Amino acid sequence: MNKKEQSLSIIKPDGVSRKLIGQVVKRLEENSINIIAMKMIHMSIKEAQGFYAVHKKRPFFNSLTDFMSSGPAVVMVLEGEDVIAKYRKLMGATNYKEAAEGTIRKDFATDIEKNVVHGSDSLESAAFEIGYFFNSFEING
Ligand code: ATP
Ligand code: MG
């Protein structure tokens, strides 16, 4: 049996302002993904830059960090077997134009940057990202 994993999910500022929190949470619940922590935050530009530090050399870094600090976002810790890959499959490809039918990004994203959701891409990034937003008392593991 595969080990239980955790993943960090973000409903990005476009998802919150477009009132898509419920739609995203519904898809998580319908797919038996456990939400073990959840809160609304509004990242400062510095916090967004720290979160996306891996992308700091990319041409879209400034625009991405401006966007991620432009309004409130919802951060969640997801838990389950294979949850990193499972949630990334539910999200769909980064570019919504390439996302599979029935995925969150295919159904709701409007832009390659404003793509509604974030999900950790590895165990290592999940550990960093969860620790970036949550302390152990906030996680109901
Ligand atoms: P995320 O990390 O948000 O879950 P991802 O892993 O699918 O998404 P990454 O390659 O890690 O995609 O890029 C991080 C985020 O940067 C993307 O979700 C998107 O918001 C933005 N982004 C990625 N590529 C581009 C691009 N070519 N132009 C503009 N923004 C981009
Ligand atoms: Mg990524």
PDB file of C-alpha atoms and ligand atoms in Angstrom, residues 12 51-52 54-55 58 88 91 94 105 118-121 125 129, ligand 2:
ATOM      1  CA  LYS A  12      -5.390  31.568  -6.060  1.00  0.00           C
ATOM      2  CA  PHE A  51       6.810  30.978  -1.965  1.00  0.00           C
ATOM      3  CA  TYR A  52       7.731  30.987  -5.655  1.00  0.00           C
ATOM      4  CA  VAL A  54      12.085  28.272  -7.343  1.00  0.00           C
ATOM      5  CA  HIS A  55      10.723  30.314 -10.243  1.00  0.00           C
ATOM      6  CA  ARG A  58      11.571  32.644 -14.974  1.00  0.00           C
ATOM      7  CA  ARG A  88      -2.448  17.556  -9.846  1.00  0.00           C
ATOM      8  CA  MET A  91      -6.179  20.494 -11.395  1.00  0.00           C
ATOM      9  CA  THR A  94      -0.735  24.576 -16.056  1.00  0.00           C
ATOM     10  CA  ARG A 105      -8.266  24.446 -14.840  1.00  0.00           C
ATOM     11  CA  HIS A 118      -1.874  25.553  -7.120  1.00  0.00           C
ATOM     12  CA  GLY A 119      -0.781  22.072  -6.039  1.00  0.00           C
ATOM     13  CA  SER A 120       2.573  20.806  -4.772  1.00  0.00           C
ATOM     14  CA  ASP A 121       4.540  18.853  -7.373  1.00  0.00           C
ATOM     15  CA  SER A 125       8.022  20.885  -2.412  1.00  0.00           C
ATOM     16  CA  GLU A 129       5.088  24.732   0.976  1.00  0.00           C
TER      17      GLU A 129
HETATM   18 MG    MG B   2       4.378  24.272  -9.714  1.00  0.00          MG
END
